PDB file of C-alpha atoms and ligand atoms in Angstrom:
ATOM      1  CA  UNK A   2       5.572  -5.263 -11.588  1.00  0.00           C
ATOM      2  CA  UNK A   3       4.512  -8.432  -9.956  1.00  0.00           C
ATOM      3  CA  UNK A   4       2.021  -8.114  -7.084  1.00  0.00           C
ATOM      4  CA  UNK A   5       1.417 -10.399  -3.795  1.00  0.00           C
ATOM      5  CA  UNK A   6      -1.677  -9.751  -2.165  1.00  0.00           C
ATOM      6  CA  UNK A   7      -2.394 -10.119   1.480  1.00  0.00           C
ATOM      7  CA  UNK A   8      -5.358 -10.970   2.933  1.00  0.00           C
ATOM      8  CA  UNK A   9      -7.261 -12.564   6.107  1.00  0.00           C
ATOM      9  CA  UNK A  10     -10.089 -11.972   8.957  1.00  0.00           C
ATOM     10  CA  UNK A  11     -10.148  -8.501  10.366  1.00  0.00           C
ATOM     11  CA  UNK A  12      -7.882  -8.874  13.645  1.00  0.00           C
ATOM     12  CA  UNK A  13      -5.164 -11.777  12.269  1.00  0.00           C
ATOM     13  CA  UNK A  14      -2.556  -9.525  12.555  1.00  0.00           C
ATOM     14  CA  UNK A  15      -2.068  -8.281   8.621  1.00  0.00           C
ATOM     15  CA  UNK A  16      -0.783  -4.912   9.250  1.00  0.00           C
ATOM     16  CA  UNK A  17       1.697  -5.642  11.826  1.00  0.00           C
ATOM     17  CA  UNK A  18       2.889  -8.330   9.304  1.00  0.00           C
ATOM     18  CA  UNK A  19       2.881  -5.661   6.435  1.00  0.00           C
ATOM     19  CA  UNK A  20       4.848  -3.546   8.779  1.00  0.00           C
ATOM     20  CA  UNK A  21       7.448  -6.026   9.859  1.00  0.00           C
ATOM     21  CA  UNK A  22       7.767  -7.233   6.297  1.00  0.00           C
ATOM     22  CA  UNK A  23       8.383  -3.617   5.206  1.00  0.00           C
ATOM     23  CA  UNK A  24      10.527  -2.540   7.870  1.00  0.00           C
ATOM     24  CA  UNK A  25       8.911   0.533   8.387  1.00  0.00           C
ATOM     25  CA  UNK A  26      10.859   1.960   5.721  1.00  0.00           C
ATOM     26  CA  UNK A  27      12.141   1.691   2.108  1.00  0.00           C
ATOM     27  CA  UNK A  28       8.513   1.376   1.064  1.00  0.00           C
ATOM     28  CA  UNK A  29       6.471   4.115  -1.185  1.00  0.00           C
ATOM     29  CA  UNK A  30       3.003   3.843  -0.585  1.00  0.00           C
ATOM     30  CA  UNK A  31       1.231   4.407  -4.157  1.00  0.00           C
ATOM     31  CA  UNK A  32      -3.075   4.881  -4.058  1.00  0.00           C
ATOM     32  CA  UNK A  33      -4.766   2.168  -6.277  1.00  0.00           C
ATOM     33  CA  UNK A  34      -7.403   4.066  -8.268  1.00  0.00           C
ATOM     34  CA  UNK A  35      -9.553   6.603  -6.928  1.00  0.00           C
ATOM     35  CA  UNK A  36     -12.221   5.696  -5.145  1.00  0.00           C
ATOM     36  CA  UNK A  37     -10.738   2.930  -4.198  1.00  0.00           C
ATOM     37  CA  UNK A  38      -7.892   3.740  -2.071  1.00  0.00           C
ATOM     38  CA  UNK A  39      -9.310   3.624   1.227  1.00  0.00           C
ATOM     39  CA  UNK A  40      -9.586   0.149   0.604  1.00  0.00           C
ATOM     40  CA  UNK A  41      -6.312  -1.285  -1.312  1.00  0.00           C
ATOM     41  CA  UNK A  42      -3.019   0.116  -0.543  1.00  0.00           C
ATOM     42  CA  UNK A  43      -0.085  -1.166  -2.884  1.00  0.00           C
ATOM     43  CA  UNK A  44       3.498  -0.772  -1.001  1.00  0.00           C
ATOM     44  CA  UNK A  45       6.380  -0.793  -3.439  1.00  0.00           C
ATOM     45  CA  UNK A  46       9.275  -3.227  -2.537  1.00  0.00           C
ATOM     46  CA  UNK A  47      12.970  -2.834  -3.153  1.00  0.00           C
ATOM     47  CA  UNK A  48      11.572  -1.728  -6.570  1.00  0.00           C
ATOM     48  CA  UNK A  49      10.509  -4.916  -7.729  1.00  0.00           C
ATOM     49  CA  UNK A  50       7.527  -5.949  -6.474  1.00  0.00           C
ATOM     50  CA  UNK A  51       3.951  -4.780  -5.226  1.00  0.00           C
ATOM     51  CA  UNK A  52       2.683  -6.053  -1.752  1.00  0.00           C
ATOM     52  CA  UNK A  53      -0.891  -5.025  -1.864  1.00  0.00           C
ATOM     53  CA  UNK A  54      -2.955  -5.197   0.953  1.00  0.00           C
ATOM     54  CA  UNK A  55      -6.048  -6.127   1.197  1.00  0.00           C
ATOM     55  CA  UNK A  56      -9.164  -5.389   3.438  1.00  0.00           C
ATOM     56  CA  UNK A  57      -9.532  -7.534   6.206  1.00  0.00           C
ATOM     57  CA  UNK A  58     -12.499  -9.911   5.745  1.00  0.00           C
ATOM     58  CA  UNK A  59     -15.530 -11.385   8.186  1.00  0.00           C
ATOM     59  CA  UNK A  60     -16.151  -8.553  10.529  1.00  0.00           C
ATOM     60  CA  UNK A  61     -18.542  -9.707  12.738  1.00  0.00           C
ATOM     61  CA  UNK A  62     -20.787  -6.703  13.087  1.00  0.00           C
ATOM     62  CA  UNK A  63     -21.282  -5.533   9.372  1.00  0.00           C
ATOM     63  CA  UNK A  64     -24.975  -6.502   7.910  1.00  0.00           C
ATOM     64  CA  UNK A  65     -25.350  -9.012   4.966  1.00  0.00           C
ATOM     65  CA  UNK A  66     -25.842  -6.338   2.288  1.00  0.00           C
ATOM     66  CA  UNK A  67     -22.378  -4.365   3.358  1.00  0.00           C
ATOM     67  CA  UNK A  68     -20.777  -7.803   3.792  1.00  0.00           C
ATOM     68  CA  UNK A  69     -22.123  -9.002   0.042  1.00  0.00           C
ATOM     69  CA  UNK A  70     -20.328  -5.327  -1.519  1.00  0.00           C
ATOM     70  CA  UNK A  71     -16.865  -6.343   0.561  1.00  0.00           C
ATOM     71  CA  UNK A  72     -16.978  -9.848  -0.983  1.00  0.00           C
ATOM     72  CA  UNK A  73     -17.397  -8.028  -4.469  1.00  0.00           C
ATOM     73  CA  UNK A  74     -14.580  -5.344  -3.962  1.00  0.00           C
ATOM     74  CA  UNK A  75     -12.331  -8.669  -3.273  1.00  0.00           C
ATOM     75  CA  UNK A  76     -13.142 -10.947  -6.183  1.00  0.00           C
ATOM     76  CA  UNK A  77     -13.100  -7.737  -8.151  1.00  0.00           C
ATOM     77  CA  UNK A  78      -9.575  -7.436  -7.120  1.00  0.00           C
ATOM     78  CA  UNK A  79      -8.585 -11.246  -7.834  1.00  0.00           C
ATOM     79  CA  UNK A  80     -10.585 -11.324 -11.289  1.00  0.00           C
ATOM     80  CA  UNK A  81      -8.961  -8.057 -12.729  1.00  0.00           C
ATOM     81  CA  UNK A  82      -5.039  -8.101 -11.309  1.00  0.00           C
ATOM     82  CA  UNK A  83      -3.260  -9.093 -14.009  1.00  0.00           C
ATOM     83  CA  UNK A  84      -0.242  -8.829 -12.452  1.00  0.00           C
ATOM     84  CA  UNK A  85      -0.870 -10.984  -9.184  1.00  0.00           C
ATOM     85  CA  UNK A  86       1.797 -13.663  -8.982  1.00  0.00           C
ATOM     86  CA  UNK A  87       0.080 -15.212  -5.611  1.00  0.00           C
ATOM     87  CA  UNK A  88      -1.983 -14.382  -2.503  1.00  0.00           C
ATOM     88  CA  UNK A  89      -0.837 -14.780   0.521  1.00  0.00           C
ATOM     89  CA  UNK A  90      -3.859 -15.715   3.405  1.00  0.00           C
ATOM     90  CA  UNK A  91      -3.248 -14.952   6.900  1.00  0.00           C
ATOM     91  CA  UNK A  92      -4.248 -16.996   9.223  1.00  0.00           C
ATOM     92  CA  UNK A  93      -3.982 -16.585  13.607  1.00  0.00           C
ATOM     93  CA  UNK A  94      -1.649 -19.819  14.445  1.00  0.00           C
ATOM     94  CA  UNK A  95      -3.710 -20.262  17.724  1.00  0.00           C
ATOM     95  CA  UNK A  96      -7.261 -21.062  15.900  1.00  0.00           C
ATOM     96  CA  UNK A  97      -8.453 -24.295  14.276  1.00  0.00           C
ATOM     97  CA  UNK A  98      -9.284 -23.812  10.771  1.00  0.00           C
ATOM     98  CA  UNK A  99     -11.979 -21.574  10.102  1.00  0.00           C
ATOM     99  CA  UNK A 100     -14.608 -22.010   7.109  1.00  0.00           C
ATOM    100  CA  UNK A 101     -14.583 -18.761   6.418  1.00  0.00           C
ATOM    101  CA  UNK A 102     -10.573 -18.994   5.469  1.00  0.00           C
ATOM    102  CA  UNK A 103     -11.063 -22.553   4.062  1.00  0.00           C
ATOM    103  CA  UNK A 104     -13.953 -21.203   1.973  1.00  0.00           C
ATOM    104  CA  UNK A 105     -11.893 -18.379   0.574  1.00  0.00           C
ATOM    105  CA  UNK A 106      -8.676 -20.766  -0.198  1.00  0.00           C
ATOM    106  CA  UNK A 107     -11.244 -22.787  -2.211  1.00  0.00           C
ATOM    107  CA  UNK A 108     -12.142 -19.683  -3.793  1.00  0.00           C
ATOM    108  CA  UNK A 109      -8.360 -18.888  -4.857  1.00  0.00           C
ATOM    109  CA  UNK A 110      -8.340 -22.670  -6.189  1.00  0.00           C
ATOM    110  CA  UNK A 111     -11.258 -22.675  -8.227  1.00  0.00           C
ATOM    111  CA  UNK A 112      -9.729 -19.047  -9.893  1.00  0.00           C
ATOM    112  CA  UNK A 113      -6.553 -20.905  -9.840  1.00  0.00           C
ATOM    113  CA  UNK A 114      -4.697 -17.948  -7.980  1.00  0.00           C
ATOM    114  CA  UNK A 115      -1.529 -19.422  -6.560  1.00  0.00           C
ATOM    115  CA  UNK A 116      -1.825 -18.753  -2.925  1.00  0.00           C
ATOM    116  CA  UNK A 117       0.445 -19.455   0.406  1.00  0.00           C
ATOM    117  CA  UNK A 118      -1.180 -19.863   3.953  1.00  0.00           C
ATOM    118  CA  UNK A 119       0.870 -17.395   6.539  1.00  0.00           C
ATOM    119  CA  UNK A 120       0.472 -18.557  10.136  1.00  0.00           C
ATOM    120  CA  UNK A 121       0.703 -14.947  12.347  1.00  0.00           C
ATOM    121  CA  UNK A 122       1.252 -14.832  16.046  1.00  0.00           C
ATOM    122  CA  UNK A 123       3.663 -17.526  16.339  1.00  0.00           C
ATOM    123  CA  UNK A 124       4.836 -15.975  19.681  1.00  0.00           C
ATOM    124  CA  UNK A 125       1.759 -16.896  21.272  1.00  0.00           C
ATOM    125  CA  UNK A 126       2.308 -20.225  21.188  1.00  0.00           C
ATOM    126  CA  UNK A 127       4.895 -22.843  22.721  1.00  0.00           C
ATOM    127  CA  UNK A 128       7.140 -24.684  19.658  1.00  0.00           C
ATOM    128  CA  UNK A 129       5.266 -27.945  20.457  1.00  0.00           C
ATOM    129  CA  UNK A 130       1.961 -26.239  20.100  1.00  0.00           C
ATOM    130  CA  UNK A 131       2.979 -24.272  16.529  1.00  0.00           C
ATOM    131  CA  UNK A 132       3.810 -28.153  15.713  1.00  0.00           C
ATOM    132  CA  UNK A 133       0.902 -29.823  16.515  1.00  0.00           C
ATOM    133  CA  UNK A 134      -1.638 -26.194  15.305  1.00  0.00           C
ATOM    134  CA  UNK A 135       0.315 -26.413  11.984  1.00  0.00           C
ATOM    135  CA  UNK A 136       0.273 -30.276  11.178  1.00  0.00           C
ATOM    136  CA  UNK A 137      -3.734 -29.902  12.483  1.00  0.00           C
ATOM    137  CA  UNK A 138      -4.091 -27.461  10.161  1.00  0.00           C
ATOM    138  CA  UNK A 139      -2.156 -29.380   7.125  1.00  0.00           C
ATOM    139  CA  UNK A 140      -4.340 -32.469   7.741  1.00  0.00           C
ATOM    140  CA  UNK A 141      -7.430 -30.621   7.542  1.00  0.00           C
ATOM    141  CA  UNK A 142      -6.029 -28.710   3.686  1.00  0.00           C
ATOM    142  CA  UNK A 143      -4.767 -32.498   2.772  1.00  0.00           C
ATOM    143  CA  UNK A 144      -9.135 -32.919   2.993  1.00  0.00           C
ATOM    144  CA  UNK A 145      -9.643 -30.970  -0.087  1.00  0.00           C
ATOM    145  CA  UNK A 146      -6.547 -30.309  -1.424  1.00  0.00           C
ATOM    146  CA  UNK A 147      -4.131 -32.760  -3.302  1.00  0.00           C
ATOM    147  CA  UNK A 148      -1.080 -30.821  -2.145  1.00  0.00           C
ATOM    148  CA  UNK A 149      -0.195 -28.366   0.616  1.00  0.00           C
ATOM    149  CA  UNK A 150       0.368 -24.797   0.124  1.00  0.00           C
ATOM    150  CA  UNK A 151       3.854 -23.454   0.542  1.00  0.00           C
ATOM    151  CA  UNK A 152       3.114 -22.115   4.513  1.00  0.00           C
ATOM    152  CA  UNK A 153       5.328 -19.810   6.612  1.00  0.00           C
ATOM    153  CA  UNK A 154       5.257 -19.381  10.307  1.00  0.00           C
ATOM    154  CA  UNK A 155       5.768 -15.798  11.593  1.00  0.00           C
ATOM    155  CA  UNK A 156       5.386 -13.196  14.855  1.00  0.00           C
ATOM    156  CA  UNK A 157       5.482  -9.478  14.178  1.00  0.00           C
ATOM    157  CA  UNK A 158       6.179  -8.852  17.787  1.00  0.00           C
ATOM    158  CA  UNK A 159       9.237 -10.840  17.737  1.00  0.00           C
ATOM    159  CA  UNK A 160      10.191 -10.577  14.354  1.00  0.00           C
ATOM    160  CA  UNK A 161       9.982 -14.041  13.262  1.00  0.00           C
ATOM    161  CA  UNK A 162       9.080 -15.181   9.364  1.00  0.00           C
ATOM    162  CA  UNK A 163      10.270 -12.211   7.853  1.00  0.00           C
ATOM    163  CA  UNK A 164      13.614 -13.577   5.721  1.00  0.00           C
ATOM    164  CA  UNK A 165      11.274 -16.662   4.964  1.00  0.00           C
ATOM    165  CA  UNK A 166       8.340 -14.850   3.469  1.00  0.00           C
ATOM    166  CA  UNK A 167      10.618 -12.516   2.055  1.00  0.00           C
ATOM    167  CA  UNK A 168      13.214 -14.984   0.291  1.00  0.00           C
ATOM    168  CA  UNK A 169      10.102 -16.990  -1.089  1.00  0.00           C
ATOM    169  CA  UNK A 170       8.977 -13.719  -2.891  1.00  0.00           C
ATOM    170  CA  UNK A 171      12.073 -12.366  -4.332  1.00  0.00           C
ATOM    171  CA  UNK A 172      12.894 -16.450  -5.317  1.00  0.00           C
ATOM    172  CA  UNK A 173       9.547 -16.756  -6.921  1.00  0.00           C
ATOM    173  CA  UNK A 174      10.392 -13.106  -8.748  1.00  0.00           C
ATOM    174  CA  UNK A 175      13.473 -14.443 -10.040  1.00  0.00           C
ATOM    175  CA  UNK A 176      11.899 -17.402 -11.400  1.00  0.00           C
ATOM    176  CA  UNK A 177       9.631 -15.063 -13.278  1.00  0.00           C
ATOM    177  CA  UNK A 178      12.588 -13.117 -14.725  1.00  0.00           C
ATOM    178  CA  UNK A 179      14.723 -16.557 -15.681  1.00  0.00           C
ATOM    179  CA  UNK A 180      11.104 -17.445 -17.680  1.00  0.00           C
ATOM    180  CA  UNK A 181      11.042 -14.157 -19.378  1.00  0.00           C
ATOM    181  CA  UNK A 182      14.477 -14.258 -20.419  1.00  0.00           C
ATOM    182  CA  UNK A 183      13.888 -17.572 -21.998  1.00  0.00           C
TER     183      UNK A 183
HETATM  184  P1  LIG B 286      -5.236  -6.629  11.331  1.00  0.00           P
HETATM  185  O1  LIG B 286      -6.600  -6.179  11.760  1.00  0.00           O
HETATM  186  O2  LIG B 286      -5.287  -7.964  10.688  1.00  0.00           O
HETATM  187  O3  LIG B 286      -4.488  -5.624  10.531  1.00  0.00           O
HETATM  188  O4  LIG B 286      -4.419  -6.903  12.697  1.00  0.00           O
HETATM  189  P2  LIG B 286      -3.365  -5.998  13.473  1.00  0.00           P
HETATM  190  O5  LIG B 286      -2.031  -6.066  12.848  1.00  0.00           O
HETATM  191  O6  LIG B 286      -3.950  -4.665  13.713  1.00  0.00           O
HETATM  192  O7  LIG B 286      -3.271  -6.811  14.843  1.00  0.00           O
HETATM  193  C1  LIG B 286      -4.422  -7.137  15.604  1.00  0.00           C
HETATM  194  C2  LIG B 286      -3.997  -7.331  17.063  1.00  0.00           C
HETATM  195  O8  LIG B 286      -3.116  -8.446  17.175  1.00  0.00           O
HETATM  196  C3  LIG B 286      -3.226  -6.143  17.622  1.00  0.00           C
HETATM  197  O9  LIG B 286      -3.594  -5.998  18.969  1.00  0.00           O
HETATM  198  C4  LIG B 286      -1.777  -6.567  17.494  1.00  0.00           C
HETATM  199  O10 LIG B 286      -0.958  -5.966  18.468  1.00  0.00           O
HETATM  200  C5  LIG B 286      -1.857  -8.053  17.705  1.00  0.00           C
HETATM  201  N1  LIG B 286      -0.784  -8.755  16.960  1.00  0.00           N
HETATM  202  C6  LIG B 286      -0.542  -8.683  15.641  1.00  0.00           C
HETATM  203  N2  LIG B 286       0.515  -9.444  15.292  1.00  0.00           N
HETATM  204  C7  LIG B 286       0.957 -10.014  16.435  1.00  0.00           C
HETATM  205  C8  LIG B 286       2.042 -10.919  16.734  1.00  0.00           C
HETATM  206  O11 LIG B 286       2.813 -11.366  15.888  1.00  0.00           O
HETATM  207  N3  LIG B 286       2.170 -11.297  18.037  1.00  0.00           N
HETATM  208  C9  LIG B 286       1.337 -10.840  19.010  1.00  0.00           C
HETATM  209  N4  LIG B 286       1.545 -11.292  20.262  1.00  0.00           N
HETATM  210  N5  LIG B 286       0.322 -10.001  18.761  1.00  0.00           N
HETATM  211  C10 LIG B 286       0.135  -9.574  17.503  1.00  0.00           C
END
């Protein structure tokens, strides 16, 4: 089945999206390998799709050696998923862009991992501020990148996002099946 991953610094907000965007319910939570499942937990979705979720990345108080092994676990992840369709990379909607999340975008490029940027905590922030933090945040991808993302705005706390992310997902799965088919 195809698999989205989601990923972004510790703190963004990923399992309160993962929660929203699973309602709490109609998921099955299936362990990854062993040894591993502490670490990646795969949620099954209207039994179609995977949304795995990933650890959290650029904890502050970890040492370099511990922080080298994380970075590892993940590209292990993204070199040997055969079935990822695209990542999705969180990203707090109050913050200017961060290297550390630029870095790793570049990262999904150069592997040439689809990926879509998902802007969490919308609530915090007035409509005219989400404007001007998003387009900030678009001009500074347009630096390196020839073409945006597909990006989605969301709030766990007030529920906002979820149809978008969703619909993009099960559209992108249906394009998959209409290929197959062909
Ligand atoms: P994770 O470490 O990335 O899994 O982040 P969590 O989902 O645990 O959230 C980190 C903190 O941000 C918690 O205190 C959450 O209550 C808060 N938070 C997460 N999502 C939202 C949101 O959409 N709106 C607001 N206002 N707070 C949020």
């Amino acid at each position: 089945l195809p698999e989205y991953a989601f990923i972004g610094r510790s703190n963004v907000g990923k399992s309160s999206l993962i929660n929203m965007l699973t309602d709490r319910k109609s998921l099955a939570k299936t362990s990854g390998r062993p040894g591993k499942t502490q670490l990646i937990n795969h949620f099954l979705i209207n039994k179609n799709w995977y949304l795995v979720d990933l650890p959290g990345y650029g904890y502050a108080r970890v040492s370099k050696s511990s922080k080298k092994k994380f970075q590892k676990f993940i590209t292990n992840y993204f070199e040997q998923r055969k079935q990822l369709v695209s990542a999705f990379v969180l990203v707090d909607i109050r913050h200017k862009p961060q290297p550390i999340d630029l870095e790793f975008m570049q990262y999904l490029g150069e592997n040439e991992i689809p990926f879509g940027i998902i802007f969490t905590k919308a609530d915090k922030l007035k409509p005219q501020a989400i404007e001007r933090h998003v387009a900030e945040y678009c001009q500074e991808l347009l630096k390196f990148w020839e073409e945006l993302p597909p990006y989605f705005i969301t709030s766990s706390s007030k529920t906002i996002g979820q149809e978008e992310v969703l619909g993009f997902i099960e559209a992108t799965n249906n394009e998959i099946e209409q290929l197959k088919s062909h």
